Structure formats: structure tokens, C-alpha cells
Coordinates of N, CA and C in Angstrom, one line a residue:
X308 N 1.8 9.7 -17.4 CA 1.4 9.4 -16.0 C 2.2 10.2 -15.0
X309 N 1.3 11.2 -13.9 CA 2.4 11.5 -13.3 C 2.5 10.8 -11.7
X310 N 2.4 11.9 -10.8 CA 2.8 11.0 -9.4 C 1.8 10.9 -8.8
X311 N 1.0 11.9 -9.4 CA -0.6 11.7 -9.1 C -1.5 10.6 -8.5
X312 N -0.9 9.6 -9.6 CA -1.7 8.6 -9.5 C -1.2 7.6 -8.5
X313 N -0.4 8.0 -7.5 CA 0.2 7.4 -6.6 C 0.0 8.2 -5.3
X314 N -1.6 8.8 -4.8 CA -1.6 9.8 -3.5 C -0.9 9.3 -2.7
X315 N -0.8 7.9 -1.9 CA -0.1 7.6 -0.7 C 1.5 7.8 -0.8
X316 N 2.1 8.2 -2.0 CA 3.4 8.1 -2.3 C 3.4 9.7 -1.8
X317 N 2.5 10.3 -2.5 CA 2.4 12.1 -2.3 C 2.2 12.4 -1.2
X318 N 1.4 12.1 -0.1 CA 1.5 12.0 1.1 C 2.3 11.7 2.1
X319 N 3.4 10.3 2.3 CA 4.1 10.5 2.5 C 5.6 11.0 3.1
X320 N 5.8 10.8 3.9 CA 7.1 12.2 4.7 C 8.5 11.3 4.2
X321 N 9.3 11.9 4.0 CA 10.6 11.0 3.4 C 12.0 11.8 4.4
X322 N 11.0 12.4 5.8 CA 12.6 12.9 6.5 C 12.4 11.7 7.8
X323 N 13.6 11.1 7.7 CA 14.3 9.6 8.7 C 12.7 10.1 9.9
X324 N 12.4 9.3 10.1 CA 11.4 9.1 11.7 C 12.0 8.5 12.6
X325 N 12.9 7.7 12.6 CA 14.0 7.3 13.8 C 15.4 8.5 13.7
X326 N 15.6 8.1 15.5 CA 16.4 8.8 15.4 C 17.9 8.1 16.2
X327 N 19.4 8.0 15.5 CA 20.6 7.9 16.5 C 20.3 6.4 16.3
X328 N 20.5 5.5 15.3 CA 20.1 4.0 14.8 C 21.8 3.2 15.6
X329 N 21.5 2.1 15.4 CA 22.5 1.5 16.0 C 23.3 1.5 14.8
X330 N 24.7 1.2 15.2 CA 26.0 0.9 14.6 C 26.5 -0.6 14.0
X331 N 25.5 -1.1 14.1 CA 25.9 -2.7 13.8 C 24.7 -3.3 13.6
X332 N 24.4 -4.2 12.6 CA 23.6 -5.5 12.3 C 22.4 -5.5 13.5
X333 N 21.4 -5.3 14.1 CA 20.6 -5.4 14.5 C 19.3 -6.5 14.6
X334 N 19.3 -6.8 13.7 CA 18.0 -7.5 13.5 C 18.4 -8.4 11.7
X335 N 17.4 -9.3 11.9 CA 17.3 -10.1 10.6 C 16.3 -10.7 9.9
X336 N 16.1 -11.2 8.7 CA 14.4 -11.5 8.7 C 14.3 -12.7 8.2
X337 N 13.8 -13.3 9.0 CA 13.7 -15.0 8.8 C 12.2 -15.2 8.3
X338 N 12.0 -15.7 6.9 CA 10.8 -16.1 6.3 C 10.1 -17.2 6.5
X339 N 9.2 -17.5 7.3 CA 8.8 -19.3 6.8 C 7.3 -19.1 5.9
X340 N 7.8 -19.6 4.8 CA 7.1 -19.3 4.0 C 5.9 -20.5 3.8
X341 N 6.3 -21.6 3.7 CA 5.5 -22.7 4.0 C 4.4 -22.5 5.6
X342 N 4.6 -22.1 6.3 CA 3.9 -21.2 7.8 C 2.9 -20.5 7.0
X343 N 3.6 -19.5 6.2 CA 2.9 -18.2 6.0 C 3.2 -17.1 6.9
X344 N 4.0 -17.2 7.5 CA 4.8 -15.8 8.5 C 6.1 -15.9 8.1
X345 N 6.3 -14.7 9.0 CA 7.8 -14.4 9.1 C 7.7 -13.3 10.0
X346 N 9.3 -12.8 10.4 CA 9.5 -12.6 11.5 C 10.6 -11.5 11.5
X347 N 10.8 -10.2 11.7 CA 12.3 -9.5 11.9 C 12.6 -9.9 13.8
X348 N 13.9 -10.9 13.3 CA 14.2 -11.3 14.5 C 15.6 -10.8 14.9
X349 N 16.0 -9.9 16.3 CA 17.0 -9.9 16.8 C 18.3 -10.4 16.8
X350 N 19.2 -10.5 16.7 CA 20.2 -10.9 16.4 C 20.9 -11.2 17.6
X351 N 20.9 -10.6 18.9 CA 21.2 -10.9 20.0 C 20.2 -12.0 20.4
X352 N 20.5 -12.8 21.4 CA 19.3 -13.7 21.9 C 18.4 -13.1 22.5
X353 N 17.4 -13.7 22.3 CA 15.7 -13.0 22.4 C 14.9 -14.2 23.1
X354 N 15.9 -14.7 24.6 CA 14.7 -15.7 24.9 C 15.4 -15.3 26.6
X355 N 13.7 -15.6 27.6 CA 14.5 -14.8 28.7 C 14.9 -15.7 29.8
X356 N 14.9 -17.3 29.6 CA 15.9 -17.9 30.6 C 17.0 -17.7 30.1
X357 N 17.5 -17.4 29.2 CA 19.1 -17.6 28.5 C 19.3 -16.2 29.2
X358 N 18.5 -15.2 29.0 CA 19.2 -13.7 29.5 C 19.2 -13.9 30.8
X359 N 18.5 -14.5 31.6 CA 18.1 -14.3 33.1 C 20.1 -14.9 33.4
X360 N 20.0 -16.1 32.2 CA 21.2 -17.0 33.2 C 23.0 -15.7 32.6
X361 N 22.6 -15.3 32.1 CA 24.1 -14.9 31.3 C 23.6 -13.2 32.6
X362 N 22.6 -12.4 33.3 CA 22.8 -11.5 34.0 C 23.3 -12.2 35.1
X363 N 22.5 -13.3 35.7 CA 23.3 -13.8 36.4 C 24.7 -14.5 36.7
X364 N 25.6 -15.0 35.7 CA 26.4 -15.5 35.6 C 27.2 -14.5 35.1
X365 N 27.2 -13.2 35.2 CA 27.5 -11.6 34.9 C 27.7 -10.6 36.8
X366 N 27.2 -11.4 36.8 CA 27.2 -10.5 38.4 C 27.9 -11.3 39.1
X367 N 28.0 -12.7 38.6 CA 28.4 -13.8 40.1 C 29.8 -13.2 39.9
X368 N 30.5 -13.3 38.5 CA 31.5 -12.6 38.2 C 32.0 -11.7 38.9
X369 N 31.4 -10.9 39.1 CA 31.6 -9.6 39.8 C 32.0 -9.4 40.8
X370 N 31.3 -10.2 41.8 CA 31.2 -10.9 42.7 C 32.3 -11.5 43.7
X371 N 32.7 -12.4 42.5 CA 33.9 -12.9 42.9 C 35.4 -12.5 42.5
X372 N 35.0 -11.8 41.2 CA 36.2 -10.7 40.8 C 36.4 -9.5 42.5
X373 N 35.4 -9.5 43.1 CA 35.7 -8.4 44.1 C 35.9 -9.1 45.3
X374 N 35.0 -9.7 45.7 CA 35.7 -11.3 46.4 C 37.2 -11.3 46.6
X375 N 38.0 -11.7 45.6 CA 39.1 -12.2 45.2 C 40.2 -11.2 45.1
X376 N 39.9 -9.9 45.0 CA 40.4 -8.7 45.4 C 41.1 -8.2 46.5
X377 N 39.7 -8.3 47.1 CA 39.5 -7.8 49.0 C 40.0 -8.8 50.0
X378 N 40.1 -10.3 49.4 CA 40.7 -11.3 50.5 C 42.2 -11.5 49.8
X379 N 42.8 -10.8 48.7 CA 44.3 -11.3 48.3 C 45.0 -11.0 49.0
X380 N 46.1 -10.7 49.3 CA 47.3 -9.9 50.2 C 48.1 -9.1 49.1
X381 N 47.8 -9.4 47.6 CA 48.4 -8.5 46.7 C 47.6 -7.8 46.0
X382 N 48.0 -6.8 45.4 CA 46.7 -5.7 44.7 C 46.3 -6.9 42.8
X383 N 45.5 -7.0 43.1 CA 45.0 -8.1 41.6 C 44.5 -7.6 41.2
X384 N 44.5 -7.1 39.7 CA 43.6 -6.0 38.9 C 42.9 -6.7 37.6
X385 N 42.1 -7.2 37.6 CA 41.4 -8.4 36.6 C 41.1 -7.3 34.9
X386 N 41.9 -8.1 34.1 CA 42.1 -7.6 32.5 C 42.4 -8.7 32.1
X387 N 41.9 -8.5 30.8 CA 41.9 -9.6 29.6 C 40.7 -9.9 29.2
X388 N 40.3 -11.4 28.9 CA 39.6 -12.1 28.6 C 38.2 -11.9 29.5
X389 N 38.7 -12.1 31.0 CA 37.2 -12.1 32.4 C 36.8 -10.9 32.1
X390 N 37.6 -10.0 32.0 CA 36.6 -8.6 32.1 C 35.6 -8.4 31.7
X391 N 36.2 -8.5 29.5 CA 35.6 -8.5 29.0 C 34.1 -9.0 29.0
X392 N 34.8 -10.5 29.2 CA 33.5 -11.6 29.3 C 32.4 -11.4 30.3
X393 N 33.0 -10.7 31.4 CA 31.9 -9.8 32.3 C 31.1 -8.5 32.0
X394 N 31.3 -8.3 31.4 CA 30.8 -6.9 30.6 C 29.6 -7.3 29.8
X395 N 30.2 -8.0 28.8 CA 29.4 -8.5 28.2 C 28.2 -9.4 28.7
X396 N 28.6 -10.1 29.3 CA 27.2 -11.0 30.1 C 26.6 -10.0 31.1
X397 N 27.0 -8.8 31.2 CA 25.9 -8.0 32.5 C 24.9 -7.2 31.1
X398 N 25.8 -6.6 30.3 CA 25.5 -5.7 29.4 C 24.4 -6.5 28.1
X399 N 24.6 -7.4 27.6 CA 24.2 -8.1 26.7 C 22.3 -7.9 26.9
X400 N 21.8 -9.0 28.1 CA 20.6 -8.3 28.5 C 19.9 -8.0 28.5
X401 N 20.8 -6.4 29.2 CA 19.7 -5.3 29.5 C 20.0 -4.7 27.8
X402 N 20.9 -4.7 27.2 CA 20.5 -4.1 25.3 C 19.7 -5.2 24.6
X403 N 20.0 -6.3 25.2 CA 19.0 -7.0 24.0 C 17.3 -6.9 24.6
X404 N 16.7 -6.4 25.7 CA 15.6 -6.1 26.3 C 14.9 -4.5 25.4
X405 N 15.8 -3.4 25.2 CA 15.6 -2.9 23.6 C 15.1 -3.1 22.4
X406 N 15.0 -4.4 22.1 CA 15.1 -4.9 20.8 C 13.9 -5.4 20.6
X407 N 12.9 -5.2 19.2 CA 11.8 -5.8 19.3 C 12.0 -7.0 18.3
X408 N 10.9 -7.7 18.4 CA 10.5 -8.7 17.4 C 9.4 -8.5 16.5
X409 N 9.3 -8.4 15.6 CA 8.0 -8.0 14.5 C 7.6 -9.6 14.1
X410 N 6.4 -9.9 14.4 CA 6.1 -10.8 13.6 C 4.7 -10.2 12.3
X411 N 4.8 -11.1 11.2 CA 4.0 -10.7 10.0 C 3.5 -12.4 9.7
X412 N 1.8 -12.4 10.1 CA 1.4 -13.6 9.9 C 0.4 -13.5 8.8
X413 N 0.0 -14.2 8.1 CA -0.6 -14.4 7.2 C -1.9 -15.1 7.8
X414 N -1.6 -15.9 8.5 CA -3.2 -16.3 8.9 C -4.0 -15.8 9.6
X415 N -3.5 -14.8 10.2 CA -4.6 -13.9 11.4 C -4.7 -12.5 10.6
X416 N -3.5 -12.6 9.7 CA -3.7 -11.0 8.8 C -3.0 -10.2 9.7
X417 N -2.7 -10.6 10.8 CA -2.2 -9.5 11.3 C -0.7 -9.1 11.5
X418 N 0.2 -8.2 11.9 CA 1.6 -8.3 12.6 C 1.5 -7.3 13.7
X419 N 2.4 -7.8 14.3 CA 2.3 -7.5 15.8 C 4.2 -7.4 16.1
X420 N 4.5 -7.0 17.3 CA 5.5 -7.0 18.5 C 5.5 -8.0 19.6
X421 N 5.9 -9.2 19.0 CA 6.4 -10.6 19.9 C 6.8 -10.3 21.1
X422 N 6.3 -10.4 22.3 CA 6.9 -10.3 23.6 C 7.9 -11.6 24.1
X423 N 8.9 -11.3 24.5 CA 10.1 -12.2 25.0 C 9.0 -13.4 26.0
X424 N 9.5 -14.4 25.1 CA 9.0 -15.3 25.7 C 9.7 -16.1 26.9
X425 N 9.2 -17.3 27.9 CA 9.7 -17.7 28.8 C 10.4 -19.2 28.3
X426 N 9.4 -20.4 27.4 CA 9.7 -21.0 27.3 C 10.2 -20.6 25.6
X427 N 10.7 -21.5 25.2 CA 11.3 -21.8 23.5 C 9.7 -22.4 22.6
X428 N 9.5 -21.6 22.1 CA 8.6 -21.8 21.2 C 9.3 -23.6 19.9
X429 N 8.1 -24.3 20.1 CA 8.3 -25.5 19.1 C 9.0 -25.7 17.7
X430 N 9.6 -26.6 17.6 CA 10.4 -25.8 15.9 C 9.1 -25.5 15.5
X431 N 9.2 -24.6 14.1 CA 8.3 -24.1 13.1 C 7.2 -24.3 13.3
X432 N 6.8 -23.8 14.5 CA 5.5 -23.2 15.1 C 5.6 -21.9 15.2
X433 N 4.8 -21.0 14.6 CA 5.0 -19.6 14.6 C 3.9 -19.3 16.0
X434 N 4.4 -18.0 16.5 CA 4.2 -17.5 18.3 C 2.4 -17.3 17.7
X435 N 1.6 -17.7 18.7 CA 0.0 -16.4 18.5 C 0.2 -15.4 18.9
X436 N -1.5 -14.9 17.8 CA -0.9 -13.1 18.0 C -1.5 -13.0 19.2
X437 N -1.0 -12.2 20.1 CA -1.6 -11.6 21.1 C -3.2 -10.7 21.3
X438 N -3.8 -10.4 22.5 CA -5.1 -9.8 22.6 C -5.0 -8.4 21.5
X439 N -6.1 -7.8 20.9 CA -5.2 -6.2 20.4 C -4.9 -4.6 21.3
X440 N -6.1 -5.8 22.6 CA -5.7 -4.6 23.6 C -4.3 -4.8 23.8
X441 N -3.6 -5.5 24.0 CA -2.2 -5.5 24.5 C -1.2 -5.6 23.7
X442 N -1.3 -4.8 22.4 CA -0.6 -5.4 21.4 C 0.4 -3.9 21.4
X443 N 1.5 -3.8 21.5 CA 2.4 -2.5 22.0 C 2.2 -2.0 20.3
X444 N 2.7 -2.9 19.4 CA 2.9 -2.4 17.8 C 2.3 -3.8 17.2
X445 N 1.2 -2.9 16.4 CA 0.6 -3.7 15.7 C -0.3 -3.2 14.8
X446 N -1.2 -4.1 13.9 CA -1.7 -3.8 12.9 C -2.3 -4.8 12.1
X447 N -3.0 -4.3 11.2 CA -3.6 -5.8 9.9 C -2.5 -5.1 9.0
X448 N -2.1 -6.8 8.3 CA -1.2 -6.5 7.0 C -1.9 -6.2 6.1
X449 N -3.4 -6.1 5.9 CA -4.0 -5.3 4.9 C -3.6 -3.8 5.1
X450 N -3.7 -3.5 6.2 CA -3.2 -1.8 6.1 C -1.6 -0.9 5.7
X451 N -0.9 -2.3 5.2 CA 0.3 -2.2 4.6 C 0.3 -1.9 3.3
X452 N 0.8 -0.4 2.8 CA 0.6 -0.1 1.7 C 2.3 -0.3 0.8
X453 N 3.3 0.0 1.4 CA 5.0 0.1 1.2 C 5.5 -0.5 2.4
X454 N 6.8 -0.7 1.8 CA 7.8 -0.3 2.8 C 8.8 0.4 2.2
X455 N 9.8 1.6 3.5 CA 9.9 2.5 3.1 C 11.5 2.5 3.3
X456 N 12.5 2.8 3.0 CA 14.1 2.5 3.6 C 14.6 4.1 3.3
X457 N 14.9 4.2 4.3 CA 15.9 5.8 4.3 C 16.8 5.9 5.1
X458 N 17.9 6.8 5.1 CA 19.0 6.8 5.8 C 19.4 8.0 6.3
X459 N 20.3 8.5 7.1 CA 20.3 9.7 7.8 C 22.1 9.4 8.6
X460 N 22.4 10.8 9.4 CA 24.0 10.5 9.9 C 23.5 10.7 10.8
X461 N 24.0 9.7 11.2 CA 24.1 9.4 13.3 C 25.3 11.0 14.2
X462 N 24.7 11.4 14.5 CA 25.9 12.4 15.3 C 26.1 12.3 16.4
X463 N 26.7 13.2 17.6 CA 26.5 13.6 18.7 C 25.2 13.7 19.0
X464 N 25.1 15.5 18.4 CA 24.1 16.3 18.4 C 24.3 17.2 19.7
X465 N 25.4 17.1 20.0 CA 25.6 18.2 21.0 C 25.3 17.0 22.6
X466 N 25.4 16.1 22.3 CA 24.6 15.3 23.1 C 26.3 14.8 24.3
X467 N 27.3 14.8 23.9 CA 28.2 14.4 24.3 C 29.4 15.5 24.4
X468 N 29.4 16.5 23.8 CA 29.9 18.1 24.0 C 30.0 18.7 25.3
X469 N 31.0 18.5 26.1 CA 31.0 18.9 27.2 C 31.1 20.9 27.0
X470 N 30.4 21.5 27.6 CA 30.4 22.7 27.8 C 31.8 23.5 27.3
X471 N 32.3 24.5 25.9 CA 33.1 25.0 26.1 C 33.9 23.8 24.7
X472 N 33.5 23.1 24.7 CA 34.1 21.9 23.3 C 33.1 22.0 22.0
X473 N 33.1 23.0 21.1 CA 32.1 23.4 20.8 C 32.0 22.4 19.4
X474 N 33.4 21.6 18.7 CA 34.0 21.3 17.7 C 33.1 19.5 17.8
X475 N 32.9 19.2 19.0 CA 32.5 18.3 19.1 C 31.1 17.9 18.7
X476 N 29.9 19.2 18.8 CA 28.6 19.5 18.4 C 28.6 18.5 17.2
X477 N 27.4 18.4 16.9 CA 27.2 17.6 15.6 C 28.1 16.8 14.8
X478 N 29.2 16.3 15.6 CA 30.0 15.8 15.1 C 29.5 14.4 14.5
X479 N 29.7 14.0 13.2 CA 29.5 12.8 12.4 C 30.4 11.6 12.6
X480 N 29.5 10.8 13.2 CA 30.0 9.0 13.6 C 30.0 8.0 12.3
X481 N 28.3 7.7 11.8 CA 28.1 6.6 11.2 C 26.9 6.9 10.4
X482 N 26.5 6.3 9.4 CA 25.4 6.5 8.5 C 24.2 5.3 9.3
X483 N 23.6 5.6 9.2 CA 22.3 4.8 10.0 C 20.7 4.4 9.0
X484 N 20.5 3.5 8.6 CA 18.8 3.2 7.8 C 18.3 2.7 8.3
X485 N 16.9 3.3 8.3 CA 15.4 2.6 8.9 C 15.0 2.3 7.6
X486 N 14.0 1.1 8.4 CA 12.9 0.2 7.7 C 11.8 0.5 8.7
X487 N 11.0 1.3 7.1 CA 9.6 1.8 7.8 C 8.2 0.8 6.9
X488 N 7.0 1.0 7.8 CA 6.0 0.2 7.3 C 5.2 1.9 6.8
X489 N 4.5 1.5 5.7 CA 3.6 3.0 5.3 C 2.1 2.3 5.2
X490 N 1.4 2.9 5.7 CA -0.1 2.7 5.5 C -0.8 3.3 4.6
X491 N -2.1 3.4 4.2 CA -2.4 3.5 2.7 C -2.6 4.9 3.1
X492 N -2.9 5.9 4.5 CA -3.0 7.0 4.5 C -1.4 8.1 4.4
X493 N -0.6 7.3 4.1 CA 0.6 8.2 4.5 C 1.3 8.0 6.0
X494 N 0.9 7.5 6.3 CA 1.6 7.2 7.7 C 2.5 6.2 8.1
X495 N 3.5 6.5 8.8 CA 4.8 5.5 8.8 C 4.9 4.9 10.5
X496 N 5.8 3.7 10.7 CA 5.9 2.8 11.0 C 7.1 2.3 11.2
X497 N 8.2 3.2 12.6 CA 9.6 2.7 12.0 C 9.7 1.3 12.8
X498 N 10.6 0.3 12.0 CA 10.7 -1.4 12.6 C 11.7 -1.4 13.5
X499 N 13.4 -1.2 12.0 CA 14.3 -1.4 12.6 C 15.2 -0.1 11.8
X500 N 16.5 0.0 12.7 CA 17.0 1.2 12.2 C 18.5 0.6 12.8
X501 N 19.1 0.5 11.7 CA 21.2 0.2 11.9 C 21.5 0.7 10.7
X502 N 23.0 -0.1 10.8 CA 24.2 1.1 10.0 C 24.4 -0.3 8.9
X503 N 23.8 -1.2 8.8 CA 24.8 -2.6 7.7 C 23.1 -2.3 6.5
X504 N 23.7 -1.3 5.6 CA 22.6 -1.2 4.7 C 22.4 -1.9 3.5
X505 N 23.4 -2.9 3.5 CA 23.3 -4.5 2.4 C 22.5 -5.4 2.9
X506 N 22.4 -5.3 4.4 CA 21.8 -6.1 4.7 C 20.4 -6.0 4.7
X507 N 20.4 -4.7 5.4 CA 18.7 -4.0 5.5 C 18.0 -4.3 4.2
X508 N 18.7 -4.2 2.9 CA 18.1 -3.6 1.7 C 17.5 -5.2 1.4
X509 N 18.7 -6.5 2.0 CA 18.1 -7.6 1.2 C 16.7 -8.0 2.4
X510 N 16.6 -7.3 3.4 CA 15.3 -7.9 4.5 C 14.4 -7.1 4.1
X511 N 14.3 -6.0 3.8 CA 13.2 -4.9 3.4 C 12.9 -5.3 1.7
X512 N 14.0 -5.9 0.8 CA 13.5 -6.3 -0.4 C 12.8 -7.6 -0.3
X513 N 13.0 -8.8 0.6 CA 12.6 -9.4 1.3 C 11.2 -9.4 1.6
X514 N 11.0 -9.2 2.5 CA 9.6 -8.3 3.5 C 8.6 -8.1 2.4
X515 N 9.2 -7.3 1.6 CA 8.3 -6.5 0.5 C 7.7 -7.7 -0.2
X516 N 8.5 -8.4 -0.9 CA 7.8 -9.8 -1.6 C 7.1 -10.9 -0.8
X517 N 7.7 -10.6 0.2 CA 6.4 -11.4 1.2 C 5.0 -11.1 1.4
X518 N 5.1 -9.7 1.8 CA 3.8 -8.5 1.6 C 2.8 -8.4 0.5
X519 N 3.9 -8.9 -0.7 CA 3.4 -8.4 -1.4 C 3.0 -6.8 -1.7
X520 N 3.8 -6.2 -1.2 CA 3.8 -4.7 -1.3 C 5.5 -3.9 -1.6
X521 N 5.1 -2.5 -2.6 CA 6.2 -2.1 -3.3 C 7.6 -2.3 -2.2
X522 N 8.7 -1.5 -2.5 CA 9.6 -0.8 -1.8 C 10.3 0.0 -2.0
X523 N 9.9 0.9 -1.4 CA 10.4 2.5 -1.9 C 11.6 2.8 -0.9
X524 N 12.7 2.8 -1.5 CA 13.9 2.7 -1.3 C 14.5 4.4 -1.7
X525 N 14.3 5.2 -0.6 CA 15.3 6.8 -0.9 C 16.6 6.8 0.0
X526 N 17.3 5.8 0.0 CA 18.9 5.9 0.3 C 19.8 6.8 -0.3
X527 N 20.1 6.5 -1.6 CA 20.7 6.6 -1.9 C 20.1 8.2 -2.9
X528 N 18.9 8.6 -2.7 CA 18.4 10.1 -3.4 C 18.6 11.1 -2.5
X529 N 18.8 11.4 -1.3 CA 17.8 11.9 -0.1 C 19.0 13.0 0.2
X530 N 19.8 13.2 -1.1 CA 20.1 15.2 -1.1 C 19.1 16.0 -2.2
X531 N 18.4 15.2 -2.7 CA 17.2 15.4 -3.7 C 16.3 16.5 -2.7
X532 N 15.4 17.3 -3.4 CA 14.5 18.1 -3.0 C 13.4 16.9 -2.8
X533 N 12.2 17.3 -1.7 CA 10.9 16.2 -1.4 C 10.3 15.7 -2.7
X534 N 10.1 16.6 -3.4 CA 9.4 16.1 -4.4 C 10.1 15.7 -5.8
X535 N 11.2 15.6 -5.8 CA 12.3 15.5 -6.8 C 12.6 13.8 -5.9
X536 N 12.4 13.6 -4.9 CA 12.6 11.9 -4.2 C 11.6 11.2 -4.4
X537 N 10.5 12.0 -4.7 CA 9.1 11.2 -4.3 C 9.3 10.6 -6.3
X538 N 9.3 11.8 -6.9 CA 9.3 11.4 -8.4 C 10.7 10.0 -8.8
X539 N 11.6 10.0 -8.0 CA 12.6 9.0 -8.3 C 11.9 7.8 -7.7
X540 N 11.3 7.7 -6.5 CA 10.9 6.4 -5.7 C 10.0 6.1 -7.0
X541 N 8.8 6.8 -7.4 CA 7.9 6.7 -8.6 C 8.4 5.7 -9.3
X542 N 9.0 6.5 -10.1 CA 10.0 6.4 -11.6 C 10.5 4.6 -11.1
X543 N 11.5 4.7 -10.1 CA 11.8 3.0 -9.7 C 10.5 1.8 -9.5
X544 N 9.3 1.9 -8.8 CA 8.6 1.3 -8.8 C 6.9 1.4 -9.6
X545 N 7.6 2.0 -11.1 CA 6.5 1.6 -11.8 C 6.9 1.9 -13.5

């Protein structure tokens, strides 16, 4: 048997489709399996009265850090703890407004891109899917043929190389893996993309048994020639 018998595998592109993945834990995948969904859920909070109150209680900060400045009689230079904590509550936010939610339902067949909701959804009530005109990323889980995990080096890319620092070009940070969705024509679908690749491997091994669909895993091949990866992903899932 060769790989033949696997066109969507032969079709397939196996070079990263995300690009410059984050550095840390991003996302997680909460199953409710009794529901019949599940969910790749952010890791930062993903609900927007909690963001509304932490931008605002981020600026009040600010606020009164400069406030408290301009009316002292002595120069006050705020470090430590506040600063931090001000940073963080301005910054938090607007990065976690970035971040998507994938839901994967079983009863409508479909998965979609959860929009940040207003109020807190009911315990273990899973969200409705939205109209499909308005659906940013979405799809039927019948058209889920894999899922696909690959990895790539996060660099500069010249992106941060001030003119004349030439040493700095492509300089290598961090190793970075996406989790991609493949459809039966070869076409991919990236989710999520970080650097904690124990984790990814147990949400994407995960995912896949929920699906019910393979997981072609080229991490750890991918100084392999195209077709010399495609034959290893093979060889592992069959």
C-alpha cells in the first residue's frame, strides 16, 4: 500500500501557514462530551464585562499615578508592584481581543469562531452557532478530514533590525506549533499557534478523538524532504 491511497494526505502542503506564533500557552481545549461539543478556549479571560472593568481600572491607574505626580512637591516615580499591575490591566484586553474561540458542536455539525460575549453563558450550556452569513471562521465538521500539527522558528525576520545591525536579521527566539484543521480537498485551516508543544500535542490528540478524525503530527520530521514527511505522517497513521 502506498500513499496513494491517501490523496488528501498527497495534496496537502506541510510548510507552517501561520506565521511569528506566540511564546506561551495560548489557548486550551475543554471537551464537554456529555453536550457533544467542545471548545479551543483562551486562556486569558474571554468575557467582555471583565475586560471592559480591568481597561478601565488600567487607565484609572494612570490616572492617578499622574495625578499624584503633578500635585506632589517631590519627584515620585511609581515602580514595583503598581506599575506592573498597570500594565498589565491596560495591556491584558486589548491582547486577549486577538484571541479566538473555536467552538466544535456536534449537534448543528458545525464549528464556528465564538464571538466575545456580553453576558456569561449558563454552566454547561454550550454558546448557538451563529447566522453563516456572519460566521468570520467556520465550517461543517463533516468537512474535517485531519488535523494537522507542525512547527516552525519564530525570528525577527529583519523585522526588528535597525538599519546597519545586520547580525540581528533572522535572528532565532523560540520554536512555535500550529494546529491546523485539513479538509478532504487539501486545504488547511490554522486554529491556534504557540511555543508549549506538550500541550498542543495533548489538545490536538484530543480534538482528533473527538472528531473522530486522524492526526498528522510533522513536528518533529519537518527537516525531512515533502514527500519523505508525507510518507512518515502515512506510515504513523495507518
Amino acid at each position: 500500500m502506498t500513499m496513494r491511497s491517501d490523496p488528501v494526505l498527497q495534496r496537502t502542503s506541510w510548510i507552517p501557514l501561520a506565521r511569528n506564533g506566540h511564546a506561551w500557552r495560548t489557548h486550551r481545549l475543554v471537551v464537554h462530551e456529555a453536550e457533544g461539543w467542545a471548545e479551543l478556549r483562551p486562556n486569558l479571560p474571554h468575557s467582555r464585562p471583565l475586560l471592559i472593568v480591568s481597561e478601565a481600572t488600567g487607565l484609572i491607574l494612570i490616572v492617578w499615578q499622574i495625578a499624584r505626580d503633578v500635585l506632589s512637591s517631590t519627584d515620585v516615580v511609581t515602580t514595583g508592584w503598581l506599575a506592573w499591575l498597570t500594565v498589565v490591566l491596560i495591556f491584558m484586553p486589548i491582547y486577549a481581543l486577538t484571541l479566538r474561540t473555536v467552538v466544535f458542536d456536534f449537534r448543528s455539525g458545525r464549528f464556528w469562531e465564538q464571538r466575545m460575549a456580553w453576558q456569561a453563558r449558563p454552566k454547561g450550556a454550550p454558546p448557538a452557532p451563529p447566522a453563516r452569513s456572519t460566521a468570520a471562521v467556520g465550517g461543517s465538521l463533516s468537512g474535517i478530514y485531519a488535523i494537522q500539527l507542525l512547527g516552525e522558528s519564530v525570528s525577527t525576520s529583519g523585522a526588528f533590525a535597525p538599519q546597519g545591525l545586520s547580525h540581528l536579521r533572522h535572528r532565532y527566539f523560540y520554536k512555535s506549533y500550529e494546529l491546523n484543521l485539513v479538509n478532504r480537498r487539501g486545504g488547511r485551516l490554522n486554529l491556534i499557534d504557540h511555543a508549549d508543544l506538550a500541550g498542543l500535542r495533548r489538545d490536538a490528540d484530543q480534538l482528533a478523538w473527538f472528531l473522530d478524525v486522524p492526526l498528522w503530527d510533522g513536528v518533529n520530521n519537518q527537516g525531512m524532504s515533502m514527500t519523505d514527511l508525507k510518507m512518515e505522517v502515512w506510515r504513523n497513521n495507518f
